[in-house]
XYZ file of C-alpha atoms in Angstrom:
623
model
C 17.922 29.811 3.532
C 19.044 26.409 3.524
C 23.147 27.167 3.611
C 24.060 23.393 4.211
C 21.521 21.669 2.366
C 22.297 23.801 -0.917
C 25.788 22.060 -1.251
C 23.672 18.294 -1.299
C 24.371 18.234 -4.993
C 25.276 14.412 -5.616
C 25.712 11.390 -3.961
C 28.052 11.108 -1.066
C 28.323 14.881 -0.882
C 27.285 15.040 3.171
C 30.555 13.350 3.606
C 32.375 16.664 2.597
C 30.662 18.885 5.496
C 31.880 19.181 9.050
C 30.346 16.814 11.595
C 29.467 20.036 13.415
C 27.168 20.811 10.613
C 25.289 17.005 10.668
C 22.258 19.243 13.039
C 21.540 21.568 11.631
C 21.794 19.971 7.973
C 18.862 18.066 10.082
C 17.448 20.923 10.492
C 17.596 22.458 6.938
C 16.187 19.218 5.569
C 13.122 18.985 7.774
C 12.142 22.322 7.127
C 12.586 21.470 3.146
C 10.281 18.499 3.243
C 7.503 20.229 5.716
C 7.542 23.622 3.080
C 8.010 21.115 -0.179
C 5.141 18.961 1.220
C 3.031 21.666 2.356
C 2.628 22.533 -1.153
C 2.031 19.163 -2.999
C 1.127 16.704 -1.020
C 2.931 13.499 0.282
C 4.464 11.153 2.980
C 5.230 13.570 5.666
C 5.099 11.974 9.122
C 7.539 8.831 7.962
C 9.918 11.026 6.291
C 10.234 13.975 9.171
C 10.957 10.478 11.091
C 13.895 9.043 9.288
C 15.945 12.475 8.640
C 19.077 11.487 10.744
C 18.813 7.995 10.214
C 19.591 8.519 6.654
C 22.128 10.827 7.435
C 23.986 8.400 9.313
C 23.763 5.697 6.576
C 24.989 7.983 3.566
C 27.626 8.945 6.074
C 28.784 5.186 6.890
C 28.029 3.888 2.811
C 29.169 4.559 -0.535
C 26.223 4.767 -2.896
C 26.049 3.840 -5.241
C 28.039 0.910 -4.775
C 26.613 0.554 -1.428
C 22.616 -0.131 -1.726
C 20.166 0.703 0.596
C 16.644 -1.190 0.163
C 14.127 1.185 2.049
C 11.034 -1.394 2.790
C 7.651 0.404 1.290
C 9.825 3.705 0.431
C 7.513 6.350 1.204
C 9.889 7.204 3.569
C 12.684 7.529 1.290
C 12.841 11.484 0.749
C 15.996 11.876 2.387
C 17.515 9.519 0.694
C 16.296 11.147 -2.462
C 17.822 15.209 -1.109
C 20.846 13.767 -0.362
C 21.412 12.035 -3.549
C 21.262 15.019 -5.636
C 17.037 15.469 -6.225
C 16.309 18.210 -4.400
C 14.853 19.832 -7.696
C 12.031 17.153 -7.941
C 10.467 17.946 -5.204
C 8.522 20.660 -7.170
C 7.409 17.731 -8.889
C 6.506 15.158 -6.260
C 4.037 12.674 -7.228
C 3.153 14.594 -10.545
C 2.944 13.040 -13.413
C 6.227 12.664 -15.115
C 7.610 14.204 -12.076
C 9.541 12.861 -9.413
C 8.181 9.741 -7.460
C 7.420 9.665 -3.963
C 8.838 6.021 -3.631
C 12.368 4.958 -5.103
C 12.451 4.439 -8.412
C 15.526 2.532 -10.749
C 14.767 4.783 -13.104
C 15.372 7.955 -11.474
C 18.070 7.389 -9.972
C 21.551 5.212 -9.461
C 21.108 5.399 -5.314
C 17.780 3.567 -6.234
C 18.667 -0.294 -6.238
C 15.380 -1.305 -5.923
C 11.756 -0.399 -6.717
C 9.425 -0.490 -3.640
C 6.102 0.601 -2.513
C 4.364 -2.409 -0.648
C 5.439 -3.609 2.954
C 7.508 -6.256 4.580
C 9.635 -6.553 1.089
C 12.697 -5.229 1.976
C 14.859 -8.119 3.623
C 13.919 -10.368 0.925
C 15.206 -7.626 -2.238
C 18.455 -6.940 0.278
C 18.994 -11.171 0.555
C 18.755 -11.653 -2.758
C 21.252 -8.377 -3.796
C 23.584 -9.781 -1.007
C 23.464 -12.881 -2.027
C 24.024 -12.030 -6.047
C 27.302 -9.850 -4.371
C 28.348 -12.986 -3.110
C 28.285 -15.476 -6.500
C 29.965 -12.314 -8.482
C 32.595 -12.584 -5.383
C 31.951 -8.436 -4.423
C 32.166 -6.392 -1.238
C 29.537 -3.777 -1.561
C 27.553 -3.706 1.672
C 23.397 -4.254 1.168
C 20.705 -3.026 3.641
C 17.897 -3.066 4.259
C 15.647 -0.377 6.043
C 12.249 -1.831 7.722
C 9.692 -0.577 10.164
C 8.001 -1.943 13.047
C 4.943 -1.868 11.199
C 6.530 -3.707 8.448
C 8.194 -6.416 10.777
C 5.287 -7.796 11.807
C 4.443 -8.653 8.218
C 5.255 -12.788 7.480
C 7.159 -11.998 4.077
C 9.321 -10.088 6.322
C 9.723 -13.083 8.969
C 10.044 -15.355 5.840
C 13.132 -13.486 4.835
C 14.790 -13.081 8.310
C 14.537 -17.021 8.600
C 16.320 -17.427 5.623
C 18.699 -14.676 5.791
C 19.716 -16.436 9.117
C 20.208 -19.790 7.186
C 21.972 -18.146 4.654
C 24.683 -16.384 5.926
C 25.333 -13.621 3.516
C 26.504 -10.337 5.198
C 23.620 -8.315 5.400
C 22.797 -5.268 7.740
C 18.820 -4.775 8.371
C 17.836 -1.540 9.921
C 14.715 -1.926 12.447
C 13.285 1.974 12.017
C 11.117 0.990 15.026
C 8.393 4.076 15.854
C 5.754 2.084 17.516
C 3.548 3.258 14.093
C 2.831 2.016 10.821
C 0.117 4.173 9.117
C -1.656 3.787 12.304
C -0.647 2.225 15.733
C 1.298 -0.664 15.178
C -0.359 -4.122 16.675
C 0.679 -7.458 17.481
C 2.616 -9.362 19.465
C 6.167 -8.144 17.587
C 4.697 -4.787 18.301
C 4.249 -5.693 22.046
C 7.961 -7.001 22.345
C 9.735 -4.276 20.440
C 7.656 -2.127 22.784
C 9.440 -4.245 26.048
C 13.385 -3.708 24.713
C 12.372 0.019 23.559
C 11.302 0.997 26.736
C 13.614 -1.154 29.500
C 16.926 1.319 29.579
C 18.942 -1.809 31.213
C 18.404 -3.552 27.843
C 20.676 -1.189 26.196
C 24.292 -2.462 25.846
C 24.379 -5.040 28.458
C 25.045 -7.520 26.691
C 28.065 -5.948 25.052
C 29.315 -4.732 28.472
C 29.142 -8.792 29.981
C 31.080 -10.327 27.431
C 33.493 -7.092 27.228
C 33.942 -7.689 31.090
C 34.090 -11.843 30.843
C 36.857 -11.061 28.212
C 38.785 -9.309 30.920
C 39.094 -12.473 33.072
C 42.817 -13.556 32.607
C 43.869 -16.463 30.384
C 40.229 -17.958 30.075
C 37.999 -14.919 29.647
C 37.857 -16.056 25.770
C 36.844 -19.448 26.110
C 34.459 -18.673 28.909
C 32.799 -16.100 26.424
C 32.677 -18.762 23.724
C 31.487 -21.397 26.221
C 28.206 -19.724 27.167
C 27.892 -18.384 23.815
C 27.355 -22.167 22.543
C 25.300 -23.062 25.932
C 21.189 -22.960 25.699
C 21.871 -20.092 28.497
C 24.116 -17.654 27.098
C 24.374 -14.046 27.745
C 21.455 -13.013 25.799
C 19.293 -14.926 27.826
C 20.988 -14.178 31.003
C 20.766 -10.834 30.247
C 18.071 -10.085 27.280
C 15.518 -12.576 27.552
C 13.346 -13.960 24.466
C 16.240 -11.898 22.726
C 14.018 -13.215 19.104
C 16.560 -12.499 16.495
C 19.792 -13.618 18.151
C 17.610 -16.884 18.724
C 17.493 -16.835 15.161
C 20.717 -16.474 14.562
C 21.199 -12.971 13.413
C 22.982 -10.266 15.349
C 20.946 -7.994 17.455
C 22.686 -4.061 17.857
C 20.358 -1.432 19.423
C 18.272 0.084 20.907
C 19.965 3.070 19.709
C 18.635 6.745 19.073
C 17.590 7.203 16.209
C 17.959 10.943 16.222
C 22.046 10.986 17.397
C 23.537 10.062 14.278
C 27.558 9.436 15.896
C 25.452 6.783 17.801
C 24.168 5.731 14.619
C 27.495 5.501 12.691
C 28.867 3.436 15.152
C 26.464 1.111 15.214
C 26.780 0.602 11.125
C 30.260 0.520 11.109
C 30.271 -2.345 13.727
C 27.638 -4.139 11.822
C 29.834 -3.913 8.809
C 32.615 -5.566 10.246
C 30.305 -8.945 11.321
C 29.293 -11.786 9.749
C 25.962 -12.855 8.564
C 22.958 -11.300 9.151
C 22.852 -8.170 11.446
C 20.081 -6.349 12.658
C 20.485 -2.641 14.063
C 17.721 -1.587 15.885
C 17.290 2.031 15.762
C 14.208 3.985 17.893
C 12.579 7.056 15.819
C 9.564 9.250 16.254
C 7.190 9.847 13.359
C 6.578 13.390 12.596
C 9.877 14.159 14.469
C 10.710 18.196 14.633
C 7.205 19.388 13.408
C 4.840 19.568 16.208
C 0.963 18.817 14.334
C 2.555 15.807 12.893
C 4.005 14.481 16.006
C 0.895 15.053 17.926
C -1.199 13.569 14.980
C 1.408 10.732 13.163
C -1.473 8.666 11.408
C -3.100 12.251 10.024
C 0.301 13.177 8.170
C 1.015 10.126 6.987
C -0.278 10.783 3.277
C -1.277 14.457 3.447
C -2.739 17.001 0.756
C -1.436 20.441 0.817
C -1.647 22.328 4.327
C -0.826 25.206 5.995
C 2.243 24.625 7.767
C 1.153 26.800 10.480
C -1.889 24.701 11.536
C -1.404 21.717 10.024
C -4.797 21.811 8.106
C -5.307 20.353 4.641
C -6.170 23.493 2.618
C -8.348 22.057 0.165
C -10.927 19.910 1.388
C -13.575 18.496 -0.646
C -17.215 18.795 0.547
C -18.503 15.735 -1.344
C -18.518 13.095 0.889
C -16.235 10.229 -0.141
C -17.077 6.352 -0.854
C -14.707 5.583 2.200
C -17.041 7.847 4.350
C -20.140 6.272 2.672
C -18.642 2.615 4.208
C -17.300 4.112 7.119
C -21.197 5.543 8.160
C -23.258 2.534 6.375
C -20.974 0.248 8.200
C -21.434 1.456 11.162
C -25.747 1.407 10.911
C -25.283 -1.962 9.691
C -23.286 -2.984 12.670
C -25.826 -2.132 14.873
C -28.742 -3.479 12.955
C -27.070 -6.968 12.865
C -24.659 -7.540 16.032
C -23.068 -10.587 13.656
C -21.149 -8.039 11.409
C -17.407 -7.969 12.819
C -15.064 -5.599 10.582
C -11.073 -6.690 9.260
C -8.477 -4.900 8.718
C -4.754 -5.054 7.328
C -3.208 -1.950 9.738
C -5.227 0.393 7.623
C -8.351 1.092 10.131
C -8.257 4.821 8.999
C -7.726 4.430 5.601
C -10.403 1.900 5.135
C -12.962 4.474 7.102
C -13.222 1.718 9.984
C -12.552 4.265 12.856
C -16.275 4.984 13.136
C -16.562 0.879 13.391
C -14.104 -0.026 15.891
C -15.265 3.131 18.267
C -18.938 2.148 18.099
C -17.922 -1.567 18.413
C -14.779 -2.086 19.428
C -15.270 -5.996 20.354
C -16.119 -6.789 17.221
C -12.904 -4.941 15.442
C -10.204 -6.173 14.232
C -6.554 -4.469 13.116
C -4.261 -7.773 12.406
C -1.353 -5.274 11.498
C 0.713 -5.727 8.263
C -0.732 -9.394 6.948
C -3.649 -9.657 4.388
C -3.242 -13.023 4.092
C -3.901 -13.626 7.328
C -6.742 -11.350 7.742
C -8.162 -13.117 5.119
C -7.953 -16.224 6.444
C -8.541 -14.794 9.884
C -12.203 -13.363 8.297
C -12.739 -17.307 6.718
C -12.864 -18.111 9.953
C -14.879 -15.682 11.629
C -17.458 -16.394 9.004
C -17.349 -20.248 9.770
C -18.117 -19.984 12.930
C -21.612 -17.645 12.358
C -20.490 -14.003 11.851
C -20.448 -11.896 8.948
C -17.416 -10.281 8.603
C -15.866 -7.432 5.963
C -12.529 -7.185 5.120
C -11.692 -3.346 4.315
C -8.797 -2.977 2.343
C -7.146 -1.423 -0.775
C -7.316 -3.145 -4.257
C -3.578 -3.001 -4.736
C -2.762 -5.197 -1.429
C -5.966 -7.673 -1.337
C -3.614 -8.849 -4.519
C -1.397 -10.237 -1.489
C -3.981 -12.606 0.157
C -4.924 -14.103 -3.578
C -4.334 -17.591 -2.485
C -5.919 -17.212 0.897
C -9.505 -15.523 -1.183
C -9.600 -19.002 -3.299
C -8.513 -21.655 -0.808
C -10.084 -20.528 2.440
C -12.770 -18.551 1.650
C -14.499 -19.778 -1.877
C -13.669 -23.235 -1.836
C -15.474 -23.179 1.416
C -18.018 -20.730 0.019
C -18.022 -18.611 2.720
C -20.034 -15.124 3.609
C -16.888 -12.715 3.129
C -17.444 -9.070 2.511
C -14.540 -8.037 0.531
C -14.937 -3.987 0.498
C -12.394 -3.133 -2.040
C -10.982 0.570 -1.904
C -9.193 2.199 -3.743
C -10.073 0.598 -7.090
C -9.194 1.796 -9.928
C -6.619 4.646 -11.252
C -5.384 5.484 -7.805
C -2.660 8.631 -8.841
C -0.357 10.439 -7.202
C 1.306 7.092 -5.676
C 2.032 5.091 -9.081
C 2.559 2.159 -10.334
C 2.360 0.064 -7.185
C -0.747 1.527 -5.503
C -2.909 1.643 -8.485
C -6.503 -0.935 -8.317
C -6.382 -1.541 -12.177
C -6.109 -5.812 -11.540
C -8.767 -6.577 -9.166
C -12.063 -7.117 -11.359
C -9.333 -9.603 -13.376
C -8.010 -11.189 -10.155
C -11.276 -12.116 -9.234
C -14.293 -12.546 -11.895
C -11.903 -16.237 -12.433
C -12.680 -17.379 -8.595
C -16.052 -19.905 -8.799
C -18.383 -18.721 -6.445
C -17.308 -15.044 -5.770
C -19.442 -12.401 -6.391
C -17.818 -9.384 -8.003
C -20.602 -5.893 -7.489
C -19.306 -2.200 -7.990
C -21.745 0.817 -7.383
C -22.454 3.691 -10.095
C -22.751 6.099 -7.502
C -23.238 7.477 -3.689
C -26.880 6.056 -3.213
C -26.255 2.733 -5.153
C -22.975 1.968 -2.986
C -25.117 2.021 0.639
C -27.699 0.101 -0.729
C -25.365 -2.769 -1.911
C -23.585 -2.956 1.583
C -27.069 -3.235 2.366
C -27.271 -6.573 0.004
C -23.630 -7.736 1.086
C -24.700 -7.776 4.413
C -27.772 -10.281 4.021
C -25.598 -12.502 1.158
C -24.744 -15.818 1.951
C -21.632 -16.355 -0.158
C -18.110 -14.251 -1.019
C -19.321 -11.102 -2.407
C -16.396 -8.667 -3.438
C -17.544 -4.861 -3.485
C -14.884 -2.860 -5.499
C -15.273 1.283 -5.018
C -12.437 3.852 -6.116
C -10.585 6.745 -4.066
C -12.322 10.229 -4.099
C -15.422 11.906 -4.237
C -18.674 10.108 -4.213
C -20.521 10.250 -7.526
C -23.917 11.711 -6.507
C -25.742 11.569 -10.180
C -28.567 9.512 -11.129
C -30.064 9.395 -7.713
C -33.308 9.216 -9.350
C -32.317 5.322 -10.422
C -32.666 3.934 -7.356
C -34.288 0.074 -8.218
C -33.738 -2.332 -5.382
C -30.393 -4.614 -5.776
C -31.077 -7.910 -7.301
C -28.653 -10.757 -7.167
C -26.922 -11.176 -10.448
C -29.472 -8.283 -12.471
C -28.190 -5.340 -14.155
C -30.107 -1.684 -14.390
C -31.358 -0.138 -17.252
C -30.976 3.682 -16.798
C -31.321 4.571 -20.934
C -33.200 2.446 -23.434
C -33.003 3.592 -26.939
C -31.208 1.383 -29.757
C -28.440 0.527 -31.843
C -25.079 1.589 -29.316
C -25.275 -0.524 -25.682
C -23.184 0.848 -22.852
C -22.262 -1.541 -20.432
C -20.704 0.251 -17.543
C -19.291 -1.178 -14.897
C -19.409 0.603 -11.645
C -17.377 4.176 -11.729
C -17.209 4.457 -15.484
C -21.233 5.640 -15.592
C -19.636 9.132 -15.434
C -17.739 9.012 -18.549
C -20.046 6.748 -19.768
C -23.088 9.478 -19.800
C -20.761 11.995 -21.427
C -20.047 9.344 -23.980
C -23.725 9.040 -24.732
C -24.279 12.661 -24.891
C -21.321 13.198 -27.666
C -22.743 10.539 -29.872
C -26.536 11.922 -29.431
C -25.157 15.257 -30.502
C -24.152 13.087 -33.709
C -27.608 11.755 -33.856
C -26.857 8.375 -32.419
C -29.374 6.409 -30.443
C -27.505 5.218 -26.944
C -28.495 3.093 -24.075
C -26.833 3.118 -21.187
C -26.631 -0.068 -18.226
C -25.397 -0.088 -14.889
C -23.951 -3.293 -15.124
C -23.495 -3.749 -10.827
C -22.747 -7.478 -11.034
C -20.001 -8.101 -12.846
C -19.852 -11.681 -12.013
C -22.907 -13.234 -11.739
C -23.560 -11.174 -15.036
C -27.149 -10.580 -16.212
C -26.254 -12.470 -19.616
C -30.287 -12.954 -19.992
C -30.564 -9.191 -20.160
C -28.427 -8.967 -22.427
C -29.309 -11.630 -25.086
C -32.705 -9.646 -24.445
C -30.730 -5.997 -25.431
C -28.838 -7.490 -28.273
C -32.153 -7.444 -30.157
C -32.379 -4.212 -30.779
C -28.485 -3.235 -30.454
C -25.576 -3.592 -33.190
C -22.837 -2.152 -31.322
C -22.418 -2.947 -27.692
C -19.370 -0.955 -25.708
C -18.306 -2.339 -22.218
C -16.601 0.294 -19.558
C -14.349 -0.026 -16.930
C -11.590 1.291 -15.140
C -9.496 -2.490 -15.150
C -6.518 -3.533 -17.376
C -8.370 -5.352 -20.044
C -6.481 -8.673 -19.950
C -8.815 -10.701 -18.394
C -11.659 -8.100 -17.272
C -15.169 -7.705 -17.925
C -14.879 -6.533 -21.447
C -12.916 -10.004 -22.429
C -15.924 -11.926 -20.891
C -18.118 -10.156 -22.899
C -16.264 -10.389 -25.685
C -15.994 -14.000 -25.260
C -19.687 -14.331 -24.546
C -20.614 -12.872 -27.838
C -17.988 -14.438 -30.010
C -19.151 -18.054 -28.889
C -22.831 -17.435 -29.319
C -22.287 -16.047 -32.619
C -23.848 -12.679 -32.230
C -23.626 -10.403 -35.289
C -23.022 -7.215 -33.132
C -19.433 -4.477 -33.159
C -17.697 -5.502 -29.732
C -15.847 -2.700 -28.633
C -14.016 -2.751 -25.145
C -12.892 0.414 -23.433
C -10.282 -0.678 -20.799
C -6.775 0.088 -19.460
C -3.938 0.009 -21.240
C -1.784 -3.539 -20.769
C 0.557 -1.625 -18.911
C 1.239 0.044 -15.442
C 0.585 2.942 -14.819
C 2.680 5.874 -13.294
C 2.246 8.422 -10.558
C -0.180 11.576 -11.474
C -3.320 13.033 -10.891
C -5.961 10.600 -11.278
C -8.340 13.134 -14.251
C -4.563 13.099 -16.058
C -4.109 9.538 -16.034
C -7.485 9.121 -17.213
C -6.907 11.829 -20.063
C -3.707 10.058 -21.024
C -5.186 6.567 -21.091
C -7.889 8.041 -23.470
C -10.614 8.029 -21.075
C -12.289 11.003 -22.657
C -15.445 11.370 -23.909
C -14.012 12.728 -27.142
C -12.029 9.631 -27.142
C -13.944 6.936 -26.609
C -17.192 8.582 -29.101
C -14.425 8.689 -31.760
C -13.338 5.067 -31.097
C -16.997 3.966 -31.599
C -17.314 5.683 -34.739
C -14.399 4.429 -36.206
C -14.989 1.035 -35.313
C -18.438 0.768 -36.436
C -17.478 2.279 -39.808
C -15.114 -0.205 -40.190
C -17.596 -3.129 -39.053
């Protein structure tokens, strides 16, 4: 079945086949990832993209000793069939399986862990630059998408690689997508040289044909390379990168891999910093994808026929909940604009920018920016939400303090994707948010126990007056305790059990496990309350002093590392007023957390009902 890709058994083994084979080993591998993926899930669209591109750099490297940087990594499968793990592909994204991002751990050919954009060129600098002190030859790329360019780590990194001078080859995968359509002006002049054929080796071809000019063809070359017009911008103009000093190669196809070799093995042989722009479509050799990039991006199981997801779940999601709410809200208050860091279908604000499309914004690959960006909008009499993951508003930190709370502005900071996020590890996961930001003065920090509770505090974040942060996780809407529906009141709690002696506090998702908890301890004959805390920051301390008079034991809940999270403030709290009550915190582990199904992280961290009720026993026996 696959007669060329069965002999891919270690590293540098595609070097041993015939070039006549390099096709349809293309082949063989395209139709391993699109039956592999089919059946667990993963980065399908990217991948399908890159196939020859990889080829062609295991055919013009030696990995290990070579390294190969691949900027975010979902796109990184290749790389991983060809250097021996075709096996864990049974495994993808499972816990203790096989990663779907490259990993030190798994393997040699993996010189670097990745998983969040526009990193690359800085990890390759700094490898080149470590070659250079230890006075070695190995050759360091780094593989980065359009998408990915247009992030300002990533221009950060090609100003100083220019400066620097270290030999270092950076591969431009440019597909005109990121998860969805790239945006920007980078995108708009990668889109110019992609698309103007006379681009393509002219420049090469004058100073090949200036060379030819007897006796002074050299120093003429020379001459108008040094000159402010020199052949690039006779012939390429705004050529960006050579104006920053770094070799420009390309366009070249990036689905004819001889074309490809070439291209590294020229950029091998210069100095500095080289950049080898290569042109690739996502979803490349599998029509649905193609036709719908942005949909197989990150895909659950489907049939490869159709292209459907096979399982889909008919609880409506707490993305789909924003998406719709935001959308009423929108046109209830024509002030509400909506952010976003290139994730406008991951955030659910699709629905948003097709209803109101002038008040949308996609600022690509830059959460700092959109931050800022939102400060902004909000100072000059909007209301704006930024949608975006927990793991990356962790790269605007300095941007949600200095431009937005010190100036106390109305920011709606919809937070997705917090908590145990799964199958995509250790660098996707929301477990630091609720710590990153119950320290900021005058941020408020809200989370919703369930479906109901989460439109009605939109609701409230669209009328507040200061930074609110609204923190949700991935998945299914919880759709219990719809009979609790009291109106949202800055900085107050909810009481949804009153009884004595155990207090729950639970913060946000955790009400789930929370009400199991209670359950398992009544079955012991244990007397539980249960609150929804929903502000964790301003916290309802006076209900609490109030609950502490009938409580000895009070338990906080939440899905957050504990360092620093709402269980440590309440610890605090009750340690400096002297309260004689049990504190017990159930929190994450200080640790990160691997790839895996989100119910078997939670079973591993101990986030069990059987777990926590015997953790509550033991501590109050030993109180």
């Amino acid at each position: 079945m696959f007669e060329i890709l069965e002999q891919m058994k270690h590293p540098n083994d595609i070097k041993k086949i015939d070039p006549a084979d390099y096709r349809k080993l293309a082949k063989e591998i395209r139709r391993f990832l699109i039956g592999n993926i089919s059946k667990t899930g993963g980065h399908l669209a990217s991948n399908l993209g890159v196939v020859e591109l990889t080829m062609a750099l295991h055919l013009s490297l030696d990995l290990p000793e070579d390294k190969i940087v691949w900027d975010v990594g979902h796109q990184a499968y290749t790389h991983k069939i060809l250097t021996g793990r075709k096996e864990g592909f049974k495994t993808l994204r499972k816990y203790e399986g096989m990663s779907g991002f490259p990993k030190k751990s798994e393997s040699d050919c993996d010189c670097f862990n990745t998983g969040h954009s526009s990193t690359s060129i800085s990890a390759a600098l700094g490898l080149a630059k470590a070659r250079d002190i230890q006075k070695k030859d190995d050759t360091i790329v780094a593989v980065i998408g359009d998408g990915a360019l247009s992030g300002g780590m990533a221009f950060e990194a090609l100003n100083n690689a220019a400066r620097m001078k270290s030999n270092l080859i950076i591969v431009l995968n440019d597909n005109n997508m990121s998860i969805s359509e790239n945006v920007g002006g980078m995108s708009n002049y990668l889109g110019k040289i992609r698309t103007d054929q006379k681009y393509q080796g002219l420049k090469d071809n004058v100073e090949h044909t200036l060379r030819k000019v007897p006796k002074v063809g050299d120093a003429i070359v020379e001459r108008v390379k040094r000159s402010k017009d020199s052949i690039k911008r006779l012939v390429i103009p705004g050529m960006l990168f050579e104006d920053m000093g770094i070799t420009y190669l390309g366009p070249i196809d990036g689905h004819n891999i001889a074309q490809m070799m070439t291209a590294f093995n020229n950029a091998k042989k210069k100095k500095g910093a080289v950049l080898v722009h290569v042109i690739t479509k996502k979803g490349y050799g599998y029509k649905p994808a193609e036709d719908q990039p942005s949909k197989f991006h990150g895909i659950d199981p489907f049939d490869v026929k159709t292209g459907d997801v096979i399982k889909k779940s008919s609880t409506e999601s707490y993305t789909q909940v924003f998406s719709d709410t935001l959308v009423r809200l929108g046109k209830e208050n024509e002030k509400i604009v909506a952010v976003t860091a290139a994730m406008p279908t991951g955030t659910g604000l699709v629905k948003f920018q097709e209803n109101y499309p002038d008040r949308f914004f996609d600022v690509g690959i830059a959460e700092e920016h959109a931050v800022t960006f939102a400060a902004g909008l909000a100072d000059g009499g909007l209301k704006p939400f930024v949608a975006i993951y927990s793991t990356f508003l962790q790269r605007a930190y300095d941007q949600i303090i200095h431009d937005v709370c010190i100036g106390n502005y109305p920011v709606v900071f919809a937070i997705d994707r917090a908590g145990i996020v799964g199958n995509d590890g250790e660098t996707h996961q929301g477990i630091f948010d609720l710590s990153y930001l119950m320290s900021i003065p005058n941020l408020a920090v809200i989370a919703p126990k369930n479906k109901c509770e989460f439109a009605a505090m939109l609701e409230f974040c669209a009328e507040y007056d200061k930074p609110i942060a609204i923190r949700y996780p991935r998945g299914a809407a919880y759709e219990e305790y719809d009979e609790f529906q009291t109106p949202i009141i800055n900085g107050k709690c909810e009481i949804l059990h009153m009884e004595e002696d155990i207090l729950i506090l639970s913060v946000g998702s955790m009400l789930k496990i929370a009400d199991e908890v209670r359950d398992e301890l009544k079955r012991k004959g244990l007397r539980v309350s249960i609150v929804n805390v929903r502000f964790v920051k301003p916290f309802d301390f006076e209900t609490l002093d109030w609950l502490l008079e009938n409580h000895s034991t009070v338990v906080t809940m939440e899905e957050n590392v504990a360092s620093g999270g709402f269980g440590q403030m309440i610890g605090s709290y009750l340690a400096q007023n002297q309260e004689d009550v049990t504190m017990i915190p159930i929190a994450l582990p200080d640790n990160f957390l691997e790839h895996g199904d989100p119910d078997l992280l939670r079973k591993k961290v101990g986030f069990t009902k059987e777990n926590i009720s015997e953790i509550i026993l033991k501590k109050r026996e030993e109180a």
